[in-house]
XYZ file of C-alpha atoms in Angstrom:
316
model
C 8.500 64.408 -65.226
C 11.162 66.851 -63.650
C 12.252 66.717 -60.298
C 12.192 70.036 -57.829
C 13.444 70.940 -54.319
C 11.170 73.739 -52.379
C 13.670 75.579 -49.634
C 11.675 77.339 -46.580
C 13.079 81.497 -46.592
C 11.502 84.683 -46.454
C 10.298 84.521 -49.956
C 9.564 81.157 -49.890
C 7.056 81.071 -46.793
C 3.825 82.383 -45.391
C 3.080 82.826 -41.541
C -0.100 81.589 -40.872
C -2.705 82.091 -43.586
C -3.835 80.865 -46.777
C -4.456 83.300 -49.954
C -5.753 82.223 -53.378
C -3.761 85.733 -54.514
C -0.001 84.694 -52.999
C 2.046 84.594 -55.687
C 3.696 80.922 -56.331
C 7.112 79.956 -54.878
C 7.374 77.407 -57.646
C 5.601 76.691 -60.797
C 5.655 72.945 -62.037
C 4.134 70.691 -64.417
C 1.538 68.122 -63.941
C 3.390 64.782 -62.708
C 6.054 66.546 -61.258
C 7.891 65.495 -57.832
C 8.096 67.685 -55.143
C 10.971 67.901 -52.419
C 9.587 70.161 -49.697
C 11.529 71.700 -46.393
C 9.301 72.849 -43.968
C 10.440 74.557 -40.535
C 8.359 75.278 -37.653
C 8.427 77.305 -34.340
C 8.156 80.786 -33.305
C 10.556 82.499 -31.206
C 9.589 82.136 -27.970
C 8.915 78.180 -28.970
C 12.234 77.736 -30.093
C 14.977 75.841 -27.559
C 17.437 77.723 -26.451
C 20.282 75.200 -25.930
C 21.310 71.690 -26.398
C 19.662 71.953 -30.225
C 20.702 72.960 -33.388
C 18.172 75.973 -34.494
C 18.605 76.095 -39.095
C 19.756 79.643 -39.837
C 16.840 79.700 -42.081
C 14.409 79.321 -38.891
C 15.998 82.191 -37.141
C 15.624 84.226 -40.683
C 12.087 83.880 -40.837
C 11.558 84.876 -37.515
C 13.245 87.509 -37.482
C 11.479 88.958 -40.912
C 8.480 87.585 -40.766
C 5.116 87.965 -38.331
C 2.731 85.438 -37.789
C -0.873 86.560 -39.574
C -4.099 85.079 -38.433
C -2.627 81.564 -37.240
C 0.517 79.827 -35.897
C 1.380 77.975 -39.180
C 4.696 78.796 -41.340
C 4.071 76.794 -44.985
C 6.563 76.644 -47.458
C 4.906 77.474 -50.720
C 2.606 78.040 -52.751
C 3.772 75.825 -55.567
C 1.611 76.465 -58.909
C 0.641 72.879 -60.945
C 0.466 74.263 -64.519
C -2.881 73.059 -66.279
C -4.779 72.766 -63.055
C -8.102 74.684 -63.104
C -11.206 75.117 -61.018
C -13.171 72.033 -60.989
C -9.896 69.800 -60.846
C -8.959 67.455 -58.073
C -5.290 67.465 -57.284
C -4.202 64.336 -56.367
C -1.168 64.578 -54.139
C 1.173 61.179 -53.385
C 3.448 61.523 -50.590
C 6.624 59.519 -51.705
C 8.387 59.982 -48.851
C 8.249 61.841 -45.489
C 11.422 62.295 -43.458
C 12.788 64.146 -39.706
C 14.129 67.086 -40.487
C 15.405 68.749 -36.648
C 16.617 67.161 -33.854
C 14.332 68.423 -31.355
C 10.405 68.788 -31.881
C 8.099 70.875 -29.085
C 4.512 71.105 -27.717
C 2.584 73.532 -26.206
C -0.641 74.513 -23.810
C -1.840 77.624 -24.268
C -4.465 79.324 -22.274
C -7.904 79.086 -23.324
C -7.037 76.786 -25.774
C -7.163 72.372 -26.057
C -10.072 70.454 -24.381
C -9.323 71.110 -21.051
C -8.531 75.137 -21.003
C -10.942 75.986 -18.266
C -8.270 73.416 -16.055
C -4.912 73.978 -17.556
C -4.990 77.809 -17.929
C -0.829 78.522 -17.533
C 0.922 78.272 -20.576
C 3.941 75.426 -20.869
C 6.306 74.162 -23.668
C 8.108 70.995 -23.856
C 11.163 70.529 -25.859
C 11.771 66.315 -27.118
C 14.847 65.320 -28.446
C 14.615 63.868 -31.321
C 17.152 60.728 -32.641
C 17.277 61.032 -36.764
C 18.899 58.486 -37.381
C 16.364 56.084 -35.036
C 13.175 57.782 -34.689
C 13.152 57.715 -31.072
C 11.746 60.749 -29.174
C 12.584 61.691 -26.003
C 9.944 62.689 -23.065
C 10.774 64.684 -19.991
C 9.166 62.142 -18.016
C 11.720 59.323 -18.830
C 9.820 57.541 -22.017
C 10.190 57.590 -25.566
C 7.935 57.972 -28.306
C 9.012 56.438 -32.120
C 8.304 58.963 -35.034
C 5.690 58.621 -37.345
C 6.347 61.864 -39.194
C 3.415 63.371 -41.103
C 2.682 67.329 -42.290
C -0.366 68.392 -40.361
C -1.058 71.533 -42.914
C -1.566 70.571 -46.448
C -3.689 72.982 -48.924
C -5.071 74.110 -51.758
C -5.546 77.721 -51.749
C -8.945 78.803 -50.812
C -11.459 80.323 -53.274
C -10.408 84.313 -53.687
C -13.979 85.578 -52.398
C -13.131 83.328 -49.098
C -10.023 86.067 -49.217
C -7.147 85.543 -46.446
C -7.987 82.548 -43.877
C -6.279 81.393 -40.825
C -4.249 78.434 -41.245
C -5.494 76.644 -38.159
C -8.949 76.017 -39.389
C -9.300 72.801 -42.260
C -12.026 73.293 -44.888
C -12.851 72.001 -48.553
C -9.271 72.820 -49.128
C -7.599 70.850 -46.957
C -5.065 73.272 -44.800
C -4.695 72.056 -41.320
C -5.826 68.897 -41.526
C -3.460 66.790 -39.016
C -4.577 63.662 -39.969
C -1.874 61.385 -38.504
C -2.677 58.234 -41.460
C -0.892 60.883 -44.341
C 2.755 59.709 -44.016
C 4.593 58.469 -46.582
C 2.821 55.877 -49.083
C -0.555 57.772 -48.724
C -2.239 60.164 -51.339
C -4.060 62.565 -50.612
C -7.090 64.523 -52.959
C -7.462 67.882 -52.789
C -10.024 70.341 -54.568
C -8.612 72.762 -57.112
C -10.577 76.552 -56.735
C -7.739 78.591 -58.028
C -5.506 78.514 -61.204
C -2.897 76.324 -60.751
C -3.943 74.921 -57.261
C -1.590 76.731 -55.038
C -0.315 74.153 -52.982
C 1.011 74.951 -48.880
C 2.568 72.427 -47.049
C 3.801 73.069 -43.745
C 3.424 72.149 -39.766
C 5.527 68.920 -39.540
C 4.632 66.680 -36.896
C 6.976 64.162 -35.507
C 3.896 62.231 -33.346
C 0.737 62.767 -32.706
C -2.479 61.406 -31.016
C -5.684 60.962 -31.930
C -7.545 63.942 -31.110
C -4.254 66.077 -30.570
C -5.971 66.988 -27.322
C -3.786 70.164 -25.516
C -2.984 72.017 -28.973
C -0.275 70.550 -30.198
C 1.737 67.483 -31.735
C 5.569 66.803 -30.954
C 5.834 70.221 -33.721
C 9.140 69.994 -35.747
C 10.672 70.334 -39.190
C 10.365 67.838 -41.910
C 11.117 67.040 -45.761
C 8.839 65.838 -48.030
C 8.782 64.442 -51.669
C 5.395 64.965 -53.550
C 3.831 63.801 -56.494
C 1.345 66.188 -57.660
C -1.153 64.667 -60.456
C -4.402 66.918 -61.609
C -7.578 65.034 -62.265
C -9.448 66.999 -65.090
C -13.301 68.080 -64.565
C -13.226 65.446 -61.152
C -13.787 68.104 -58.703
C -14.837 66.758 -54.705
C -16.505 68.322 -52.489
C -14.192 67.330 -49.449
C -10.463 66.230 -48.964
C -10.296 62.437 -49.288
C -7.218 60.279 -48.730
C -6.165 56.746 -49.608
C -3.703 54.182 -47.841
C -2.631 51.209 -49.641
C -5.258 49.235 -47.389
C -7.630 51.963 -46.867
C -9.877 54.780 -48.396
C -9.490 57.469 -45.688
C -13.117 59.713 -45.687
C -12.412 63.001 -43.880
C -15.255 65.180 -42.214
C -15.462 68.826 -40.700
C -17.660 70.736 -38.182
C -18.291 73.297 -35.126
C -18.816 69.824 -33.373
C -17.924 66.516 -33.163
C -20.699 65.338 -34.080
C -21.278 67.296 -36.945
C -17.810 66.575 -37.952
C -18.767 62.769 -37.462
C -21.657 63.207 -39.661
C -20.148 64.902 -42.626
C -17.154 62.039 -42.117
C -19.589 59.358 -42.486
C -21.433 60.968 -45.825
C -18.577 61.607 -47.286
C -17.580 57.726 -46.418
C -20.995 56.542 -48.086
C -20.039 58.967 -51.019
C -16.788 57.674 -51.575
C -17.597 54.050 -51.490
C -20.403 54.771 -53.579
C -17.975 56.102 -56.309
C -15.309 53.539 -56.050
C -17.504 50.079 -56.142
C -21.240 51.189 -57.041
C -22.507 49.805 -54.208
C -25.821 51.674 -52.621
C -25.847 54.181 -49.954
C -27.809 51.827 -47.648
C -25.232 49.492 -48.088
C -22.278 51.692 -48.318
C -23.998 52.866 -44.777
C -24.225 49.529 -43.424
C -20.289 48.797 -44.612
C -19.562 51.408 -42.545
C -21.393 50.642 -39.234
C -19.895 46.911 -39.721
C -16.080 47.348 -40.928
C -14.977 50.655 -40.501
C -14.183 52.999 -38.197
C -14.565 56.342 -36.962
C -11.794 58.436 -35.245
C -11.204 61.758 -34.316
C -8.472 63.456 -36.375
C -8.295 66.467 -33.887
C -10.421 68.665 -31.529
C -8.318 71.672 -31.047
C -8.426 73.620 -34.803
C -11.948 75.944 -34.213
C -13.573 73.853 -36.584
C -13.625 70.051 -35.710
C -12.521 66.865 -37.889
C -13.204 63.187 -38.052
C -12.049 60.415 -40.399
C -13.309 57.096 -41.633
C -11.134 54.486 -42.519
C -12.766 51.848 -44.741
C -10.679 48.930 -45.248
C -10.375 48.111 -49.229
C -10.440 44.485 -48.315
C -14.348 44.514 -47.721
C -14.964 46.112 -50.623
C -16.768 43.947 -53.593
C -14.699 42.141 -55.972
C -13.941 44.200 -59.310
C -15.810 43.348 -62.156
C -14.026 42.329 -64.984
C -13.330 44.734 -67.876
């Protein structure tokens, strides 16, 4: 197992999009660990005083255009040995602040309520590294629960260049606020060698992530990155150390509810052999159902089923 660090630069980063035909910014081996940098921000998002902007930041912008979506990702990084069919299974050893300040945004015509808040407006947060604590222009303060809302495989090639803002069979931009550090998360392989992106840091976030954005900001990550031979899924799944996180997608919430909720029978199914009418009923009577996000074109929910209800392990 070897050790790597993954620095966000020109040649290093992608604005926006995911390609199966990038090449990689780092080749590894299976097992290896992962320290990623991410920044985030365009120009006109970026403060202006009273922060400290990385070099690096102002770089990018400078040389670089977003394509297709709002997303920079620092990548992709190439898992030798990992083939079509594969599951990569990605532990997140650590997630940590990166910036002192973080920012949101409303947009017009975009978030829930576009037809009422139609001007656009950005607000900066100051962010304490050393405590977590976020500052609000309206006197509060939020604590940090840092997590990278973007977090791919590369697409198949035939799907060609896609948007980063819409999640998928990939993964991409998921912003699932359970996958901070101690969570894993299992991706589908389509490509040769994976192709891993991991970008837009978020510093908070609510369920639903309801105007756009979360409190957007740079972070560092250390990843584990294990491939699972001939174990292909169908969806992104994710696991807690209490929970098995099922993850759905759709042009709807309720179709993104639905596909949550067979992929939830499907997974339990897997992991304890239960049936699907009972895997069903688990779900209706222990776990729950929440919204990842409603802003992203295409729609997610999650199901987190507590391990504790599942049935005991048989013995070996």
């Amino acid at each position: 197992m070897t050790e790597h660090e993954l620095l966000p630069g020109i040649d290093t980063v992608h604005w926006g999009y995911l390609d199966a035909t990038l090449p990689p910014a780092l080749e590894i081996a299976d097992g290896d660990i992962v320290t990623v940098h991410s920044v985030s921000g365009s120009a006109e998002e970026t403060p202006v005083a009273g922060y400290c902007v990385r070099p690096e930041l102002k770089s990018i912008q400078r040389a670089l255009s977003p394509e297709l979506g709002p997303h920079i990702l620092t990548g992709p990084i190439k898992i030798k040995g990992a083939m079509p069919g594969d599951t990569l299974r990605i532990d997140i050893l650590d997630v940590r602040l990166r910036d002192n300040w973080g920012y949101n945004i409303i947009r017009p015509g975009k978030g829930m309520l576009h037809e009422e808040f139609g001007e656009p407006h950005t607000v900066h947060f100051g962010i304490d590294l050393e405590t977590g604590a976020i500052a609000t222009p309206w006197g509060g303060a939020l604590t940090a629960r840092p997590f990278f809302g973007v977090m791919a495989t590369a697409p198949n090639a035939e799907d060609g260049r896609r948007s980063s803002v819409a999640p998928g069979y990939f993964g991409g931009n998921l912003d699932n606020k359970e996958l901070t550090a101690g969570s894993t998360l299992y991706l589908p392989v389509s490509v040769e060698g994976a192709l891993v992106s991991i970008g837009d840091g978020h510093a908070a976030q609510g369920d639903g992530e309801v105007c756009l954005t979360a409190v957007e900001t740079a972070l560092t990550g250390r990843f584990r990155f294990t491939v699972i031979k001939a174990g292909q899924i169908p969806l992104p799944y994710a696991e807690t150390p209490t929970h098995m996180i099922a993850m759905g997608f759709g042009e709807n919430l309720d179709l993104a509810v639905r596909e949550a909720l067979r992929s939830a029978i499907s997974l339990i199914c897997n992991q304890t052999g239960m049936t699907a009418a009972n895997a069903y009923t688990l779900c209706s009577v222990a776990a729950d159902v929440r919204i990842t996000q409603l802003v992203n074109v295409t729609t997610g929910a999650h199901v987190m089923i507590p391990k504790s209800v599942f049935p005991p392990a048989r013995p070996e």
